[in-house]
Amino acid sequence: MSATALTQLASALLSGSVKVIDLTAPLGPETPVIKLPPEIAVNTPEVKVHNISHYDKNGPFWAWNWLELGEHTGTHFDAPVHWITGKDYQDGTTDRIPAQNFVAPVNVIDCSAESAANPDYLLTPEAIKAWEAKHGEIEAGSWVLMRTDWYKRNGSAETFLNADANGPHSPGPTPEAIEYILSKGVVGWGTETIGTDAGAAGGMNPPFPAHNLMHKANKYGLASLCHLDQLPPKGAVLIAAPLKFVNGTGSPIRALALVAG
Ligand code: MN
């Protein structure tokens, strides 16, 4: 980027002709957490906020809390080492991912109508190619985000997880869709649902393809994004940086997008 382009961006931020959109869900005790079958997995705890002091005898002039939360809670980042297929990447932990990868352009594929009609909707390579024919190719180094408007269900675990006796019902990608975006050289894949995979992804081949295939390729995931309906199909810039947890497998983030105002 030239100094001129950066100066123009700075001016645009000050004038409001570039706006910042918050893509993050509120993070607190009400944040829904994923519920894996207890017979196969230990679950992540719900968020707890422990008070240290509140301008009182424990700290007369200040308030502060300490937090109890999982790495994969709320709007969050999946690092490659989160999955067994990505476990050996030296730069695959939250503290070692190159910072350059935390700021990148985004492609937003609108699947909101399909997901409203069918909560088990799966995005296919054919649908992605049809999107590219209309909006332009997915470029190397960019993110692909699946807009479903599912974030409107976030806040209630029941509607967000949408589970019945057959398991959770929420939209996501097919394995082939993930293979296709990897062939384009994307930096990551993001969704508005509790994880980066569809509710039914445990039964796919491979199971949980967004996790299995993206992290196998040293790429990233974003889950529980909000407000993707406020982004254009192309042209926004995403800022999504995990906390620099040592050897971290993921982290809650404040996901932000820069858009033309
Ligand atoms: Mn995760």
PDB file of C-alpha atoms and ligand atoms in Angstrom:
ATOM      1  CA  MET A   1       0.000   0.000   0.000  1.00  0.00           C
ATOM      2  CA  SER A   2       1.283   3.447  -0.848  1.00  0.00           C
ATOM      3  CA  ALA A   3       1.493   6.167   1.751  1.00  0.00           C
ATOM      4  CA  THR A   4      -1.173   7.966  -0.295  1.00  0.00           C
ATOM      5  CA  ALA A   5      -3.608   5.080   0.017  1.00  0.00           C
ATOM      6  CA  LEU A   6      -3.078   4.899   3.791  1.00  0.00           C
ATOM      7  CA  THR A   7      -3.522   8.684   4.095  1.00  0.00           C
ATOM      8  CA  GLN A   8      -6.748   8.384   2.106  1.00  0.00           C
ATOM      9  CA  LEU A   9      -7.965   5.612   4.420  1.00  0.00           C
ATOM     10  CA  ALA A  10      -7.140   7.712   7.474  1.00  0.00           C
ATOM     11  CA  SER A  11      -9.077  10.666   6.021  1.00  0.00           C
ATOM     12  CA  ALA A  12     -11.981   8.420   5.082  1.00  0.00           C
ATOM     13  CA  LEU A  13     -12.191   7.082   8.655  1.00  0.00           C
ATOM     14  CA  LEU A  14     -12.180  10.615  10.046  1.00  0.00           C
ATOM     15  CA  SER A  15     -14.789  11.888   7.574  1.00  0.00           C
ATOM     16  CA  GLY A  16     -17.023   8.850   7.987  1.00  0.00           C
ATOM     17  CA  SER A  17     -16.842   7.832   4.341  1.00  0.00           C
ATOM     18  CA  VAL A  18     -15.370   4.571   5.651  1.00  0.00           C
ATOM     19  CA  LYS A  19     -17.442   3.131   8.473  1.00  0.00           C
ATOM     20  CA  VAL A  20     -16.661   0.462  11.066  1.00  0.00           C
ATOM     21  CA  ILE A  21     -19.245  -2.310  11.413  1.00  0.00           C
ATOM     22  CA  ASP A  22     -19.204  -4.431  14.583  1.00  0.00           C
ATOM     23  CA  LEU A  23     -19.538  -8.103  13.648  1.00  0.00           C
ATOM     24  CA  THR A  24     -19.376  -9.285  17.266  1.00  0.00           C
ATOM     25  CA  ALA A  25     -21.996 -10.796  19.584  1.00  0.00           C
ATOM     26  CA  PRO A  26     -22.141  -9.597  23.213  1.00  0.00           C
ATOM     27  CA  LEU A  27     -19.917 -11.851  25.365  1.00  0.00           C
ATOM     28  CA  GLY A  28     -21.219 -12.767  28.811  1.00  0.00           C
ATOM     29  CA  PRO A  29     -22.991 -15.364  30.954  1.00  0.00           C
ATOM     30  CA  GLU A  30     -25.870 -15.479  28.432  1.00  0.00           C
ATOM     31  CA  THR A  31     -23.580 -16.371  25.499  1.00  0.00           C
ATOM     32  CA  PRO A  32     -24.686 -19.733  24.037  1.00  0.00           C
ATOM     33  CA  VAL A  33     -21.968 -22.420  24.077  1.00  0.00           C
ATOM     34  CA  ILE A  34     -21.752 -25.484  21.876  1.00  0.00           C
ATOM     35  CA  LYS A  35     -23.266 -28.684  23.310  1.00  0.00           C
ATOM     36  CA  LEU A  36     -21.354 -31.759  22.145  1.00  0.00           C
ATOM     37  CA  PRO A  37     -22.754 -35.202  22.985  1.00  0.00           C
ATOM     38  CA  PRO A  38     -21.408 -35.833  26.526  1.00  0.00           C
ATOM     39  CA  GLU A  39     -20.658 -39.470  25.697  1.00  0.00           C
ATOM     40  CA  ILE A  40     -17.999 -38.383  23.174  1.00  0.00           C
ATOM     41  CA  ALA A  41     -16.672 -35.066  24.505  1.00  0.00           C
ATOM     42  CA  VAL A  42     -16.208 -32.754  27.461  1.00  0.00           C
ATOM     43  CA  ASN A  43     -18.002 -29.457  26.865  1.00  0.00           C
ATOM     44  CA  THR A  44     -16.699 -25.907  27.183  1.00  0.00           C
ATOM     45  CA  PRO A  45     -18.112 -24.038  30.225  1.00  0.00           C
ATOM     46  CA  GLU A  46     -20.472 -21.110  30.046  1.00  0.00           C
ATOM     47  CA  VAL A  47     -18.923 -17.675  30.545  1.00  0.00           C
ATOM     48  CA  LYS A  48     -18.525 -16.609  34.167  1.00  0.00           C
ATOM     49  CA  VAL A  49     -17.575 -13.107  35.297  1.00  0.00           C
ATOM     50  CA  HIS A  50     -15.964 -13.033  38.752  1.00  0.00           C
ATOM     51  CA  ASN A  51     -15.809  -9.691  40.504  1.00  0.00           C
ATOM     52  CA  ILE A  52     -12.469  -8.724  42.089  1.00  0.00           C
ATOM     53  CA  SER A  53     -13.473  -5.281  43.311  1.00  0.00           C
ATOM     54  CA  HIS A  54     -16.104  -2.647  42.623  1.00  0.00           C
ATOM     55  CA  TYR A  55     -14.841   0.590  44.261  1.00  0.00           C
ATOM     56  CA  ASP A  56     -15.095  -1.172  47.618  1.00  0.00           C
ATOM     57  CA  LYS A  57     -12.966  -2.714  50.352  1.00  0.00           C
ATOM     58  CA  ASN A  58     -11.370  -5.035  47.807  1.00  0.00           C
ATOM     59  CA  GLY A  59     -10.187  -2.073  45.724  1.00  0.00           C
ATOM     60  CA  PRO A  60     -11.436   1.313  46.896  1.00  0.00           C
ATOM     61  CA  PHE A  61     -10.818   3.338  43.740  1.00  0.00           C
ATOM     62  CA  TRP A  62     -11.307   0.746  41.011  1.00  0.00           C
ATOM     63  CA  ALA A  63     -13.509  -1.950  39.512  1.00  0.00           C
ATOM     64  CA  TRP A  64     -12.239  -5.088  37.785  1.00  0.00           C
ATOM     65  CA  ASN A  65     -13.259  -8.653  37.106  1.00  0.00           C
ATOM     66  CA  TRP A  66     -11.641 -11.897  36.163  1.00  0.00           C
ATOM     67  CA  LEU A  67     -13.140 -14.079  33.490  1.00  0.00           C
ATOM     68  CA  GLU A  68     -13.798 -17.781  33.173  1.00  0.00           C
ATOM     69  CA  LEU A  69     -14.387 -18.711  29.556  1.00  0.00           C
ATOM     70  CA  GLY A  70     -13.387 -21.159  26.860  1.00  0.00           C
ATOM     71  CA  GLU A  71     -11.211 -20.183  23.918  1.00  0.00           C
ATOM     72  CA  HIS A  72     -14.065 -21.088  21.581  1.00  0.00           C
ATOM     73  CA  THR A  73     -16.803 -18.921  23.056  1.00  0.00           C
ATOM     74  CA  GLY A  74     -19.006 -16.296  21.441  1.00  0.00           C
ATOM     75  CA  THR A  75     -17.711 -14.561  18.327  1.00  0.00           C
ATOM     76  CA  HIS A  76     -14.350 -16.300  18.038  1.00  0.00           C
ATOM     77  CA  PHE A  77     -11.361 -17.304  15.954  1.00  0.00           C
ATOM     78  CA  ASP A  78     -10.353 -20.930  15.237  1.00  0.00           C
ATOM     79  CA  ALA A  79      -6.592 -21.404  14.877  1.00  0.00           C
ATOM     80  CA  PRO A  80      -5.192 -24.307  12.818  1.00  0.00           C
ATOM     81  CA  VAL A  81      -4.099 -26.287  15.902  1.00  0.00           C
ATOM     82  CA  HIS A  82      -7.730 -26.397  17.040  1.00  0.00           C
ATOM     83  CA  TRP A  83      -8.114 -29.481  14.825  1.00  0.00           C
ATOM     84  CA  ILE A  84      -6.044 -32.649  14.768  1.00  0.00           C
ATOM     85  CA  THR A  85      -5.420 -32.110  11.050  1.00  0.00           C
ATOM     86  CA  GLY A  86      -3.626 -28.814  11.793  1.00  0.00           C
ATOM     87  CA  LYS A  87      -1.876 -29.780  15.016  1.00  0.00           C
ATOM     88  CA  ASP A  88       1.697 -29.689  13.659  1.00  0.00           C
ATOM     89  CA  TYR A  89       1.743 -26.184  12.163  1.00  0.00           C
ATOM     90  CA  GLN A  90       4.439 -24.162  13.936  1.00  0.00           C
ATOM     91  CA  ASP A  91       2.586 -20.938  13.084  1.00  0.00           C
ATOM     92  CA  GLY A  92      -0.815 -22.456  13.822  1.00  0.00           C
ATOM     93  CA  THR A  93      -1.389 -21.160  17.367  1.00  0.00           C
ATOM     94  CA  THR A  94      -2.983 -17.839  18.314  1.00  0.00           C
ATOM     95  CA  ASP A  95       0.364 -16.388  19.444  1.00  0.00           C
ATOM     96  CA  ARG A  96       2.279 -17.433  16.334  1.00  0.00           C
ATOM     97  CA  ILE A  97      -0.104 -16.715  13.430  1.00  0.00           C
ATOM     98  CA  PRO A  98       1.396 -13.914  11.298  1.00  0.00           C
ATOM     99  CA  ALA A  99      -0.427 -10.687  12.197  1.00  0.00           C
ATOM    100  CA  GLN A 100      -0.714  -9.802   8.501  1.00  0.00           C
ATOM    101  CA  ASN A 101      -3.375 -12.512   8.240  1.00  0.00           C
ATOM    102  CA  PHE A 102      -5.673 -10.760  10.715  1.00  0.00           C
ATOM    103  CA  VAL A 103      -6.629  -7.992   8.259  1.00  0.00           C
ATOM    104  CA  ALA A 104      -7.980  -9.048   4.862  1.00  0.00           C
ATOM    105  CA  PRO A 105     -10.742  -8.440   2.291  1.00  0.00           C
ATOM    106  CA  VAL A 106     -13.992 -10.364   2.595  1.00  0.00           C
ATOM    107  CA  ASN A 107     -16.401 -12.099   0.278  1.00  0.00           C
ATOM    108  CA  VAL A 108     -19.886 -12.322   1.806  1.00  0.00           C
ATOM    109  CA  ILE A 109     -22.099 -15.018   0.306  1.00  0.00           C
ATOM    110  CA  ASP A 110     -25.747 -14.350   1.084  1.00  0.00           C
ATOM    111  CA  CYS A 111     -27.477 -17.597   2.035  1.00  0.00           C
ATOM    112  CA  SER A 112     -30.106 -15.928   4.242  1.00  0.00           C
ATOM    113  CA  ALA A 113     -33.151 -16.834   2.135  1.00  0.00           C
ATOM    114  CA  GLU A 114     -32.012 -20.439   1.719  1.00  0.00           C
ATOM    115  CA  SER A 115     -31.280 -20.765   5.449  1.00  0.00           C
ATOM    116  CA  ALA A 116     -34.640 -19.265   6.418  1.00  0.00           C
ATOM    117  CA  ALA A 117     -36.370 -21.829   4.199  1.00  0.00           C
ATOM    118  CA  ASN A 118     -34.172 -24.720   5.377  1.00  0.00           C
ATOM    119  CA  PRO A 119     -32.128 -24.567   8.616  1.00  0.00           C
ATOM    120  CA  ASP A 120     -30.048 -27.501   7.329  1.00  0.00           C
ATOM    121  CA  TYR A 121     -29.072 -25.577   4.176  1.00  0.00           C
ATOM    122  CA  LEU A 122     -25.627 -26.526   2.843  1.00  0.00           C
ATOM    123  CA  LEU A 123     -23.550 -24.222   0.651  1.00  0.00           C
ATOM    124  CA  THR A 124     -22.117 -26.001  -2.422  1.00  0.00           C
ATOM    125  CA  PRO A 125     -19.338 -25.164  -4.910  1.00  0.00           C
ATOM    126  CA  GLU A 126     -22.017 -24.595  -7.548  1.00  0.00           C
ATOM    127  CA  ALA A 127     -23.661 -21.920  -5.405  1.00  0.00           C
ATOM    128  CA  ILE A 128     -20.272 -20.289  -4.764  1.00  0.00           C
ATOM    129  CA  LYS A 129     -19.470 -20.266  -8.491  1.00  0.00           C
ATOM    130  CA  ALA A 130     -22.861 -18.690  -9.233  1.00  0.00           C
ATOM    131  CA  TRP A 131     -22.034 -16.025  -6.613  1.00  0.00           C
ATOM    132  CA  GLU A 132     -18.629 -15.426  -8.254  1.00  0.00           C
ATOM    133  CA  ALA A 133     -20.248 -15.068 -11.696  1.00  0.00           C
ATOM    134  CA  LYS A 134     -22.350 -12.248 -10.252  1.00  0.00           C
ATOM    135  CA  HIS A 135     -19.914 -10.533  -7.881  1.00  0.00           C
ATOM    136  CA  GLY A 136     -16.421 -11.486  -9.049  1.00  0.00           C
ATOM    137  CA  GLU A 137     -13.881 -14.145  -8.203  1.00  0.00           C
ATOM    138  CA  ILE A 138     -12.814 -14.993  -4.681  1.00  0.00           C
ATOM    139  CA  GLU A 139      -9.226 -13.776  -4.501  1.00  0.00           C
ATOM    140  CA  ALA A 140      -6.286 -15.443  -2.743  1.00  0.00           C
ATOM    141  CA  GLY A 141      -5.723 -14.103   0.761  1.00  0.00           C
ATOM    142  CA  SER A 142      -9.362 -13.105   1.309  1.00  0.00           C
ATOM    143  CA  TRP A 143     -12.004 -14.441   3.708  1.00  0.00           C
ATOM    144  CA  VAL A 144     -15.227 -16.152   2.665  1.00  0.00           C
ATOM    145  CA  LEU A 145     -18.109 -15.480   5.055  1.00  0.00           C
ATOM    146  CA  MET A 146     -21.438 -17.299   4.892  1.00  0.00           C
ATOM    147  CA  ARG A 147     -24.264 -14.872   5.608  1.00  0.00           C
ATOM    148  CA  THR A 148     -27.332 -16.664   6.945  1.00  0.00           C
ATOM    149  CA  ASP A 149     -28.840 -14.063   9.314  1.00  0.00           C
ATOM    150  CA  TRP A 150     -28.474 -16.850  11.908  1.00  0.00           C
ATOM    151  CA  TYR A 151     -26.984 -14.219  14.241  1.00  0.00           C
ATOM    152  CA  LYS A 152     -30.536 -12.994  14.869  1.00  0.00           C
ATOM    153  CA  ARG A 153     -31.031 -16.244  16.843  1.00  0.00           C
ATOM    154  CA  ASN A 154     -27.887 -15.636  18.947  1.00  0.00           C
ATOM    155  CA  GLY A 155     -28.702 -14.796  22.571  1.00  0.00           C
ATOM    156  CA  SER A 156     -30.950 -17.832  23.053  1.00  0.00           C
ATOM    157  CA  ALA A 157     -29.113 -21.161  23.119  1.00  0.00           C
ATOM    158  CA  GLU A 158     -32.322 -22.928  22.133  1.00  0.00           C
ATOM    159  CA  THR A 159     -32.886 -21.046  18.884  1.00  0.00           C
ATOM    160  CA  PHE A 160     -29.174 -20.637  18.116  1.00  0.00           C
ATOM    161  CA  LEU A 161     -28.286 -24.336  18.490  1.00  0.00           C
ATOM    162  CA  ASN A 162     -31.690 -25.388  17.096  1.00  0.00           C
ATOM    163  CA  ALA A 163     -31.316 -29.010  18.231  1.00  0.00           C
ATOM    164  CA  ASP A 164     -33.877 -31.792  18.329  1.00  0.00           C
ATOM    165  CA  ALA A 165     -33.626 -35.546  18.953  1.00  0.00           C
ATOM    166  CA  ASN A 166     -31.641 -35.878  15.701  1.00  0.00           C
ATOM    167  CA  GLY A 167     -29.059 -33.267  16.691  1.00  0.00           C
ATOM    168  CA  PRO A 168     -28.497 -29.604  15.813  1.00  0.00           C
ATOM    169  CA  HIS A 169     -29.966 -28.031  12.674  1.00  0.00           C
ATOM    170  CA  SER A 170     -28.001 -25.068  11.355  1.00  0.00           C
ATOM    171  CA  PRO A 171     -26.596 -24.115   7.936  1.00  0.00           C
ATOM    172  CA  GLY A 172     -22.997 -24.534   6.820  1.00  0.00           C
ATOM    173  CA  PRO A 173     -20.716 -25.688   4.018  1.00  0.00           C
ATOM    174  CA  THR A 174     -20.373 -29.018   2.226  1.00  0.00           C
ATOM    175  CA  PRO A 175     -16.892 -30.583   2.201  1.00  0.00           C
ATOM    176  CA  GLU A 176     -16.726 -29.729  -1.510  1.00  0.00           C
ATOM    177  CA  ALA A 177     -17.477 -26.047  -0.817  1.00  0.00           C
ATOM    178  CA  ILE A 178     -14.529 -25.907   1.598  1.00  0.00           C
ATOM    179  CA  GLU A 179     -12.280 -27.673  -0.935  1.00  0.00           C
ATOM    180  CA  TYR A 180     -13.352 -25.139  -3.558  1.00  0.00           C
ATOM    181  CA  ILE A 181     -12.540 -22.046  -1.481  1.00  0.00           C
ATOM    182  CA  LEU A 182      -9.214 -23.622  -0.476  1.00  0.00           C
ATOM    183  CA  SER A 183      -8.427 -23.982  -4.186  1.00  0.00           C
ATOM    184  CA  LYS A 184      -8.861 -20.213  -4.420  1.00  0.00           C
ATOM    185  CA  GLY A 185      -6.238 -19.649  -1.712  1.00  0.00           C
ATOM    186  CA  VAL A 186      -8.489 -18.066   0.916  1.00  0.00           C
ATOM    187  CA  VAL A 187      -7.157 -17.166   4.362  1.00  0.00           C
ATOM    188  CA  GLY A 188     -10.260 -18.402   6.177  1.00  0.00           C
ATOM    189  CA  TRP A 189     -13.949 -19.275   6.373  1.00  0.00           C
ATOM    190  CA  GLY A 190     -16.488 -17.648   8.669  1.00  0.00           C
ATOM    191  CA  THR A 191     -20.106 -18.202   9.701  1.00  0.00           C
ATOM    192  CA  GLU A 192     -22.831 -16.730  11.908  1.00  0.00           C
ATOM    193  CA  THR A 193     -23.534 -20.089  13.614  1.00  0.00           C
ATOM    194  CA  ILE A 194     -22.022 -21.470  16.856  1.00  0.00           C
ATOM    195  CA  GLY A 195     -19.186 -23.105  14.915  1.00  0.00           C
ATOM    196  CA  THR A 196     -17.802 -22.964  11.384  1.00  0.00           C
ATOM    197  CA  ASP A 197     -19.540 -26.183  10.372  1.00  0.00           C
ATOM    198  CA  ALA A 198     -23.182 -27.052   9.743  1.00  0.00           C
ATOM    199  CA  GLY A 199     -25.232 -28.599  12.540  1.00  0.00           C
ATOM    200  CA  ALA A 200     -25.214 -31.916  10.658  1.00  0.00           C
ATOM    201  CA  ALA A 201     -21.462 -31.792   9.903  1.00  0.00           C
ATOM    202  CA  GLY A 202     -20.589 -34.649  12.283  1.00  0.00           C
ATOM    203  CA  GLY A 203     -22.058 -37.064   9.738  1.00  0.00           C
ATOM    204  CA  MET A 204     -20.178 -35.680   6.733  1.00  0.00           C
ATOM    205  CA  ASN A 205     -17.075 -37.105   5.056  1.00  0.00           C
ATOM    206  CA  PRO A 206     -14.787 -35.953   6.523  1.00  0.00           C
ATOM    207  CA  PRO A 207     -16.680 -35.092   9.723  1.00  0.00           C
ATOM    208  CA  PHE A 208     -16.720 -31.327  10.398  1.00  0.00           C
ATOM    209  CA  PRO A 209     -15.193 -30.413   7.005  1.00  0.00           C
ATOM    210  CA  ALA A 210     -14.781 -26.688   7.701  1.00  0.00           C
ATOM    211  CA  HIS A 211     -12.602 -27.625  10.672  1.00  0.00           C
ATOM    212  CA  ASN A 212     -10.915 -30.676   9.167  1.00  0.00           C
ATOM    213  CA  LEU A 213     -10.028 -29.204   5.774  1.00  0.00           C
ATOM    214  CA  MET A 214      -9.412 -25.544   6.594  1.00  0.00           C
ATOM    215  CA  HIS A 215      -7.094 -26.296   9.514  1.00  0.00           C
ATOM    216  CA  LYS A 216      -5.364 -29.089   7.562  1.00  0.00           C
ATOM    217  CA  ALA A 217      -4.418 -26.307   5.111  1.00  0.00           C
ATOM    218  CA  ASN A 218      -3.227 -23.961   7.922  1.00  0.00           C
ATOM    219  CA  LYS A 219      -6.251 -21.690   7.394  1.00  0.00           C
ATOM    220  CA  TYR A 220      -8.551 -20.070   9.932  1.00  0.00           C
ATOM    221  CA  GLY A 221     -12.168 -20.096  11.029  1.00  0.00           C
ATOM    222  CA  LEU A 222     -14.547 -17.499  12.465  1.00  0.00           C
ATOM    223  CA  ALA A 223     -17.751 -18.457  14.260  1.00  0.00           C
ATOM    224  CA  SER A 224     -20.766 -16.597  15.662  1.00  0.00           C
ATOM    225  CA  LEU A 225     -20.209 -13.547  13.480  1.00  0.00           C
ATOM    226  CA  CYS A 226     -23.010 -10.945  13.505  1.00  0.00           C
ATOM    227  CA  HIS A 227     -24.362  -8.324  11.126  1.00  0.00           C
ATOM    228  CA  LEU A 228     -23.057  -9.842   7.920  1.00  0.00           C
ATOM    229  CA  ASP A 229     -26.264  -8.376   6.442  1.00  0.00           C
ATOM    230  CA  GLN A 230     -24.575  -4.966   6.786  1.00  0.00           C
ATOM    231  CA  LEU A 231     -21.672  -5.933   4.503  1.00  0.00           C
ATOM    232  CA  PRO A 232     -21.525  -5.743   0.705  1.00  0.00           C
ATOM    233  CA  PRO A 233     -20.808  -8.966  -1.228  1.00  0.00           C
ATOM    234  CA  LYS A 234     -17.317  -7.611  -1.913  1.00  0.00           C
ATOM    235  CA  GLY A 235     -15.384  -4.529  -0.878  1.00  0.00           C
ATOM    236  CA  ALA A 236     -15.272  -4.736   2.923  1.00  0.00           C
ATOM    237  CA  VAL A 237     -12.092  -5.299   4.909  1.00  0.00           C
ATOM    238  CA  LEU A 238     -12.226  -7.606   7.937  1.00  0.00           C
ATOM    239  CA  ILE A 239     -10.174  -7.134  11.085  1.00  0.00           C
ATOM    240  CA  ALA A 240     -10.291 -10.345  13.125  1.00  0.00           C
ATOM    241  CA  ALA A 241      -7.449 -10.830  15.605  1.00  0.00           C
ATOM    242  CA  PRO A 242      -7.403 -13.437  18.383  1.00  0.00           C
ATOM    243  CA  LEU A 243      -5.874 -12.687  21.763  1.00  0.00           C
ATOM    244  CA  LYS A 244      -2.221 -13.685  21.822  1.00  0.00           C
ATOM    245  CA  PHE A 245      -2.782 -16.719  24.043  1.00  0.00           C
ATOM    246  CA  VAL A 246       0.406 -18.783  24.271  1.00  0.00           C
ATOM    247  CA  ASN A 247      -0.224 -22.024  22.359  1.00  0.00           C
ATOM    248  CA  GLY A 248      -3.883 -20.964  22.007  1.00  0.00           C
ATOM    249  CA  THR A 249      -6.260 -22.968  19.827  1.00  0.00           C
ATOM    250  CA  GLY A 250      -8.639 -20.047  19.405  1.00  0.00           C
ATOM    251  CA  SER A 251      -9.914 -16.924  21.085  1.00  0.00           C
ATOM    252  CA  PRO A 252     -12.932 -14.688  21.449  1.00  0.00           C
ATOM    253  CA  ILE A 253     -12.449 -11.658  19.184  1.00  0.00           C
ATOM    254  CA  ARG A 254     -13.924  -8.259  18.484  1.00  0.00           C
ATOM    255  CA  ALA A 255     -14.563  -8.735  14.759  1.00  0.00           C
ATOM    256  CA  LEU A 256     -14.737  -5.464  12.828  1.00  0.00           C
ATOM    257  CA  ALA A 257     -15.344  -4.646   9.181  1.00  0.00           C
ATOM    258  CA  LEU A 258     -14.427  -1.490   7.287  1.00  0.00           C
ATOM    259  CA  VAL A 259     -17.055  -0.586   4.704  1.00  0.00           C
ATOM    260  CA  ALA A 260     -17.685   2.326   2.374  1.00  0.00           C
ATOM    261  CA  GLY A 261     -20.112   4.657   4.185  1.00  0.00           C
TER     262      GLY A 261
HETATM  263 MN    MN B   1     -14.146 -22.723  17.496  1.00  0.00          MN
END
